[in-house]
XYZ file of C-alpha atoms in Angstrom:
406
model
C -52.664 12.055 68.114
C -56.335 12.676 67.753
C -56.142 15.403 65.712
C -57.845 15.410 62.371
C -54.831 16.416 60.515
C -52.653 13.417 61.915
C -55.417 11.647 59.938
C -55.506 9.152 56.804
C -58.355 8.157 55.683
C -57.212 5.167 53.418
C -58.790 4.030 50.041
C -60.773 0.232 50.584
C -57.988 -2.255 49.380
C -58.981 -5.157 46.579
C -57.322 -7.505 48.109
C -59.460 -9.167 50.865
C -56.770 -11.578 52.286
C -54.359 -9.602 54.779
C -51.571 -11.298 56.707
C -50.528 -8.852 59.501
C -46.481 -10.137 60.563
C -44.398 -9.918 63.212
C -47.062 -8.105 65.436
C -47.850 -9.123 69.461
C -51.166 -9.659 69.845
C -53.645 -9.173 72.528
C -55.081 -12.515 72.910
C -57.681 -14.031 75.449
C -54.614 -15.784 76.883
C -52.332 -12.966 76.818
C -49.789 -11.802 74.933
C -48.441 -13.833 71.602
C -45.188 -12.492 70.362
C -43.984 -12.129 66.857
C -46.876 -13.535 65.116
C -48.949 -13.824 61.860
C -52.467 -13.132 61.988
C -54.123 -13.933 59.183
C -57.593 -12.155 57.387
C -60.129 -12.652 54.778
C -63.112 -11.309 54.260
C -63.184 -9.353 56.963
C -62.712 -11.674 59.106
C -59.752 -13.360 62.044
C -59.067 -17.122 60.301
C -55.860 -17.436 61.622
C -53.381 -16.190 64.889
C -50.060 -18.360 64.542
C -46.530 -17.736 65.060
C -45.070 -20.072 62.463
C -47.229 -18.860 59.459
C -45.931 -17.943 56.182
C -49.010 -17.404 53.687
C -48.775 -17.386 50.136
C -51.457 -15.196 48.822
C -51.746 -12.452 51.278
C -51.253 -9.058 51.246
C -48.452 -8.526 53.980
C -47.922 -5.850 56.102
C -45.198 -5.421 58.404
C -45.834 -4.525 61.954
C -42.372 -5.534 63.732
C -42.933 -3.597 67.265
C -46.361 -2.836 67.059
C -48.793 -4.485 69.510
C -52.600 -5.478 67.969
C -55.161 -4.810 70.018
C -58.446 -5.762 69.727
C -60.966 -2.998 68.705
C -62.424 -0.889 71.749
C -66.645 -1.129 71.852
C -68.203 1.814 73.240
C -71.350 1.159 74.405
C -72.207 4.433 75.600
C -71.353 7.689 73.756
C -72.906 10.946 73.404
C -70.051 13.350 72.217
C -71.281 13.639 69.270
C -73.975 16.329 70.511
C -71.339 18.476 70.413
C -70.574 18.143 67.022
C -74.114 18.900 66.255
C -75.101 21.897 68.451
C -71.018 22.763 69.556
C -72.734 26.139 71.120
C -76.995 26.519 72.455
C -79.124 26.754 69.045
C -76.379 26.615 67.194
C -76.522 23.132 64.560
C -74.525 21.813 62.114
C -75.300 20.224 59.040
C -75.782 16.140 60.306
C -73.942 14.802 58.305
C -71.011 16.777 58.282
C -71.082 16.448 62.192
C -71.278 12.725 62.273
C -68.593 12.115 59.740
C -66.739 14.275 61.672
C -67.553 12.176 64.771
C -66.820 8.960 63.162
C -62.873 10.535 62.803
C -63.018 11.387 66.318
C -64.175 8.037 67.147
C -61.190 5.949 65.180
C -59.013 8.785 66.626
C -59.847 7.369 70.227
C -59.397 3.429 69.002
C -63.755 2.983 68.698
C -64.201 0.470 65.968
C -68.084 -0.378 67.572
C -70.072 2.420 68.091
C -73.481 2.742 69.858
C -74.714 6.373 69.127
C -76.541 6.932 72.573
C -79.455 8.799 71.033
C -81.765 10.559 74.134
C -85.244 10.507 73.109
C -86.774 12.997 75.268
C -89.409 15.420 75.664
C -87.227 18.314 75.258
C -86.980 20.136 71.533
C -84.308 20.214 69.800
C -80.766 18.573 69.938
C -82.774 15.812 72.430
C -85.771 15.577 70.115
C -87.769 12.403 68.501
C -87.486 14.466 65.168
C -83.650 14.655 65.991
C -83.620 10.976 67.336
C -85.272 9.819 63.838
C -83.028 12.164 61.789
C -80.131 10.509 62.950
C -80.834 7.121 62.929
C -81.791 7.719 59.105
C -78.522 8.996 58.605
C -76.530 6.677 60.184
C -78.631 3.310 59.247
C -78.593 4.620 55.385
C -76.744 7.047 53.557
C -74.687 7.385 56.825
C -73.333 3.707 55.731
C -71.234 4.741 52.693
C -69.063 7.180 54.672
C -68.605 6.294 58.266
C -66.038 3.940 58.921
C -66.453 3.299 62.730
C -69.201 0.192 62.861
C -72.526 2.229 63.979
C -75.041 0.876 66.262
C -78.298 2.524 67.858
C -78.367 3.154 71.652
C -81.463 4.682 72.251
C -82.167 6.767 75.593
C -85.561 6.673 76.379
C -86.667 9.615 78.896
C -89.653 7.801 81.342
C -91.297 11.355 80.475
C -91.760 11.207 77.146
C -95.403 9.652 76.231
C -95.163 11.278 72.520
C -94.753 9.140 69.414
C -94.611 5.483 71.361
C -95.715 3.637 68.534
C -92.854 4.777 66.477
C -90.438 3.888 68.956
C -91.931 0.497 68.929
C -91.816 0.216 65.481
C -88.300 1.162 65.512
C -87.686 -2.151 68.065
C -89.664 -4.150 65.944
C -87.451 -3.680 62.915
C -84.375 -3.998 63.963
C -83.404 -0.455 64.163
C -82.863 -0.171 67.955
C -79.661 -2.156 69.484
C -79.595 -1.230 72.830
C -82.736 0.564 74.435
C -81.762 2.432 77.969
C -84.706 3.906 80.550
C -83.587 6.795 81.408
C -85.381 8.911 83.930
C -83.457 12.458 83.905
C -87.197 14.896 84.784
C -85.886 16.475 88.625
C -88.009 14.839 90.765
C -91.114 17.617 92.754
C -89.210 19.724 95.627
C -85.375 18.807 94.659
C -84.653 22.020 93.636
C -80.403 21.208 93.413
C -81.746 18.518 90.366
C -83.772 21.280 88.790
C -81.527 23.753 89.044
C -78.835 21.573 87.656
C -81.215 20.057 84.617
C -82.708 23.441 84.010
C -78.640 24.872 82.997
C -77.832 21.613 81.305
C -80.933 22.139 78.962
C -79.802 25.758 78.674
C -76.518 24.587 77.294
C -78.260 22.376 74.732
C -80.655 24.353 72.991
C -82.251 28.318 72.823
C -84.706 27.904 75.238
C -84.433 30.441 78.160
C -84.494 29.277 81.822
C -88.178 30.379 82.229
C -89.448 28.122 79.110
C -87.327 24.941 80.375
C -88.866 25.579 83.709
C -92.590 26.119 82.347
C -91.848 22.686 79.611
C -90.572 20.647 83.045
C -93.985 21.493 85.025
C -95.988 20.736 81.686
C -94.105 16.977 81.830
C -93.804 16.368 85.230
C -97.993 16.776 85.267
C -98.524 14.008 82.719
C -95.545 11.590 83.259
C -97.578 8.867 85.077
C -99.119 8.406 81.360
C -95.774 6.681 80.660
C -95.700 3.776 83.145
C -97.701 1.802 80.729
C -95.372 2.809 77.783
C -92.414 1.934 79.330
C -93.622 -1.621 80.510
C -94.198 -2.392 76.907
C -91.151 -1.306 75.624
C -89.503 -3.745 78.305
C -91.683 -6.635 76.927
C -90.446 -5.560 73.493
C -86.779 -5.127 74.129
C -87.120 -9.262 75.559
C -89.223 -10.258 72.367
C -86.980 -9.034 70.260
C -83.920 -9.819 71.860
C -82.744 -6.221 72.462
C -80.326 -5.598 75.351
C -81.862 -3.471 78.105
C -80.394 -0.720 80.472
C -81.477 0.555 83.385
C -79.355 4.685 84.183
C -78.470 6.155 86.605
C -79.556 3.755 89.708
C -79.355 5.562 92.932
C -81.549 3.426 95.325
C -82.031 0.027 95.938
C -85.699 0.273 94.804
C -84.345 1.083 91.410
C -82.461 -1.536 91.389
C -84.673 -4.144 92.494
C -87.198 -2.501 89.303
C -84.085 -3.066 87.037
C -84.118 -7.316 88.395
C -87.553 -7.103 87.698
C -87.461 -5.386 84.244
C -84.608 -8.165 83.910
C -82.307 -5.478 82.453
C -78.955 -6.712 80.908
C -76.593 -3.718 81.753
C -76.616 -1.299 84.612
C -75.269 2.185 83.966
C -73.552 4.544 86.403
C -74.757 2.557 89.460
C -74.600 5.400 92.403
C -72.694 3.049 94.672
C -70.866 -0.041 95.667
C -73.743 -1.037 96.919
C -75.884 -0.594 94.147
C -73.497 -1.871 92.044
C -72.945 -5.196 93.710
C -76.994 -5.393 93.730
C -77.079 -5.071 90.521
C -74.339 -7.762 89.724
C -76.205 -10.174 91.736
C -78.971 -10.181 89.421
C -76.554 -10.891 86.411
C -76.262 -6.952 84.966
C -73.404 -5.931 83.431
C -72.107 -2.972 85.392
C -70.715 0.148 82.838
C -69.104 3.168 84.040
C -67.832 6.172 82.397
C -63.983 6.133 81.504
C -63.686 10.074 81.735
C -64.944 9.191 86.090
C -61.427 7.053 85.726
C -59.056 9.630 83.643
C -60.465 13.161 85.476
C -59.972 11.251 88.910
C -63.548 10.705 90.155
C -67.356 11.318 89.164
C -68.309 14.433 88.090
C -71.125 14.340 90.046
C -69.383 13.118 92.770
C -70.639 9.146 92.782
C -68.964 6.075 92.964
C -65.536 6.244 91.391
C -64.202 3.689 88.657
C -61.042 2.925 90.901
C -63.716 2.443 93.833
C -65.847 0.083 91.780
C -62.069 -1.613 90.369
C -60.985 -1.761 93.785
C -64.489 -3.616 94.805
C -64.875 -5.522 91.567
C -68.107 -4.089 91.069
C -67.588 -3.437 87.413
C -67.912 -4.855 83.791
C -67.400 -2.601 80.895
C -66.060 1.027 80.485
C -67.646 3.625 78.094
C -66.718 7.509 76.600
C -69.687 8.773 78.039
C -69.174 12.331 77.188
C -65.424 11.972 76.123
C -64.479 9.622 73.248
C -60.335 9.407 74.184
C -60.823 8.880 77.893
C -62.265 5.391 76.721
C -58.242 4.659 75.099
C -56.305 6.256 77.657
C -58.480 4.413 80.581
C -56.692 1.362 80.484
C -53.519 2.006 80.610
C -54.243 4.836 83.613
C -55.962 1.656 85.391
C -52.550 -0.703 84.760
C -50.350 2.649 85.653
C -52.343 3.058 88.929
C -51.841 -0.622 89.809
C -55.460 -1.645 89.968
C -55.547 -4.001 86.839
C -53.331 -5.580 84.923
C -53.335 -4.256 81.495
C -54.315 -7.516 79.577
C -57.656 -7.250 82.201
C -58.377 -3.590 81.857
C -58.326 -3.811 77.794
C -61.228 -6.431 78.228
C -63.120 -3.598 79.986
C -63.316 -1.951 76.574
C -63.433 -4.522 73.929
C -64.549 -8.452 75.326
C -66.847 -7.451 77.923
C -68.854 -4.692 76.635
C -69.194 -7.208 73.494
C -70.481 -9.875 75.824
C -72.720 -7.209 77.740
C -74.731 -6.275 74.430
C -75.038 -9.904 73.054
C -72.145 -9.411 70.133
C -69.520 -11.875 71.619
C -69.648 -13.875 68.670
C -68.883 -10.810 66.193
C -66.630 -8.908 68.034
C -64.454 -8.083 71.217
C -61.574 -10.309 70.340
C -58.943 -11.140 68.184
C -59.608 -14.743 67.542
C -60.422 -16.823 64.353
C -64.310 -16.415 63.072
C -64.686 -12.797 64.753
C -64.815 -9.758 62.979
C -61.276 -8.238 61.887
C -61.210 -4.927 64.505
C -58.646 -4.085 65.564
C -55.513 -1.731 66.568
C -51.942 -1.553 65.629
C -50.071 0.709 68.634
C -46.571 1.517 68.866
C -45.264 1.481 72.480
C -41.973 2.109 73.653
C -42.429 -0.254 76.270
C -44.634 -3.688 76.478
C -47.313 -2.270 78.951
C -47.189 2.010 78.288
C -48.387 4.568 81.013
C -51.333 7.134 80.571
C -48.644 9.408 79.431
C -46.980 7.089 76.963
C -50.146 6.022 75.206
C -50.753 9.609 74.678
C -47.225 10.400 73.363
C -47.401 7.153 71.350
C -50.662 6.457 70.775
C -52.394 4.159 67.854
C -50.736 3.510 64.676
C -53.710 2.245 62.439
C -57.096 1.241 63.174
C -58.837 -2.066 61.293
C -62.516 -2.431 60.931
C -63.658 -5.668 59.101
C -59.928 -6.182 57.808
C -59.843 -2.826 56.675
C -57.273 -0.113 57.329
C -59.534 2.898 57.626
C -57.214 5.419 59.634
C -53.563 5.801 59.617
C -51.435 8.139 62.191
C -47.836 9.477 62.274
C -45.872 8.339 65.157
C -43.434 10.418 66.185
């Protein structure tokens, strides 16, 4: 199913009024069977089982279920496509066009590229952080499909070239800035140890370089604390959702109240979690925690955090279809119902990063994302959805991948 060669990438149709029949949709208030839903311009205008348009292009989707679009808030696969082996880099734009199939093979139709601006060279750069955003925010429009948006990672560490990061804010070209703090703090030699090989994988650098760049950094990182304050007071001005990553004590958390951040990701615990709920964060957690059966780094679990209703969205973190199958693994494993676990991906992480009125549901004045699945039962299992799968996938009314269904 998400295999490039199951893939049509369809020509832009002239017609911009689209009347999708005989589909059930996903709603806000569940389920509508056998309906009409009607688009122009891109956009929902009309959800109604009794319509017959005149005017429309029609296309029949008798058995097919229309889901709303899934938002991923969080991805950083796409690294991979870049630098799929240490110092070895593709071509950008061949890796991010490649991404963007990847990303309507897994049901994205609203991307944020988590871009990590760090200290580190490389894959992790500013120069690579710039590079893409150039790509993606200009010639990168005419060939993507998937809707791109700019999650920037900000490493604590990283005093160099603040003033273009702030410029960056300032016009627009940042949509959701994260503080990340990933440097392994003096003594913890298990966090070093653990960085020092995840850098290794990452770029050409040998162990004794990383370790020699991470002293250099850790000496000067205090220069930052200024930095990141006015990046907060930016993020506010400019009305830029902020994250806080990777919370693992309540002093973090109470910072993150403080800094008046809008979404908390990866919380370590309930606890911390629930803390940061309190304040009004959105909490976000990694679909491939939910599919692989727990944290990878052995943290709170999504079916702990479902189980404690201590979360708010889902995102791919490292694994783009994790963020489709999660869903239906949360409905199979009796912890959601389905119609509430789809909201995970789609409704809340739109409300989360301030897009609510764009996208996130399949309702008249939104945007037109969306996805046309063929189950062989009304709710499918894990398994099914990956038998099964997605049938087409609508961005703005327009069909931009097609898939054969067995």
């Amino acid at each position: 199913m998400t295999t490039t060669k199951n893939i049509q990438i369809l020509s832009k149709p002239t017609n911009t009024k689209i009347a999708i029949q005989g589909v059930n949709v996903l709603t806000s208030d569940g389920w509508l069977e056998d309906t009409t839903v009607l688009i122009e311009d891109g956009q929902f205008t009309s959800i109604d089982q009794a319509s017959s348009p005149n005017g429309f292009h029609l296309v029949n989707a008798q058995g097919l279920q229309m889901l709303p679009g899934i938002i991923d808030l969080h991805g950083d696969a796409f690294e991979r496509m870049i630098c799929p082996r240490p110092g070895v880099n593709f071509p950008l734009p061949i890796a991010i066009a490649d991404n963007d199939r990847n990303l309507l093979a897994s049901g994205i139709t609203t991307f944020y590229c988590s871009i990590t601006d760090s200290y580190e060279p490389g894959l992790r750069s500013r120069d690579s952080a710039r590079t893409l955003i150039d790509f993606i925010l200009g010639a990168g429009k005419q060939v993507l499909n998937c809707n791109h948006r700019i999650h920037i990672r900000h490493e604590e560490a990283n005093i160099a070239g603040h003033q273009e990061l702030c410029d960056w804010m300032v016009s627009g070209r940042v949509h959701i800035l994260s503080i990340n703090d990933h440097l392994p703090p003096p003594g913890n030699q298990k966090r070093l140890s653990r960085y020092l090989n995840s850098v290794r994988q990452r770029s050409s650098m040998s162990i004794e370089e990383i370790e020699k760049l991470v002293n250099q950094v850790t000496k000067r990182r205090h220069e930052g604390d200024v930095q990141i304050e006015q990046l907060v007071d930016l993020a506010h001005t400019y009305g830029i959702p902020l994250a806080s990553h990777d919370d693992d004590t309540p002093e973090k958390v109470i910072l993150s109240q403080k800094r008046r951040v809008a979404i908390a990701e990866f919380p370590a615990t309930v606890d911390l979690a629930a803390q940061s709920r309190e304040y009004g964060a959105a909490v976000i957690m990694g679909a491939p925690n939910l599919v692989r059966g727990g944290s990878h780094l052995g943290l709170m679990s999504v079916a702990e955090a479902v189980k404690n209703n201590v979360i708010d969205c889902l995102c791919s973190d490292y694994h783009y279809p994790s963020l489709f199958y999660a869903p239906f693994k949360l409905q199979e494993l009796g912890l959601m119902s389905f119609e509430q676990a789809w909201s995970l991906v789609s409704s809340r992480p739109a409300e989360a990063a301030g897009i609510s009125d764009q996208k996130g549901k399949i309702a008249p004045g939104l945007d037109a994302d969306f996805l046309l699945i063929s189950p062989d039962n009304p709710f499918p299992s894990a398994i099914t959805a990956l038998a099964v799968g997605i049938a087409s996938v609508y961005v703005t009314g327009q069909e931009v991948a097609r898939y054969h269904i067995k």
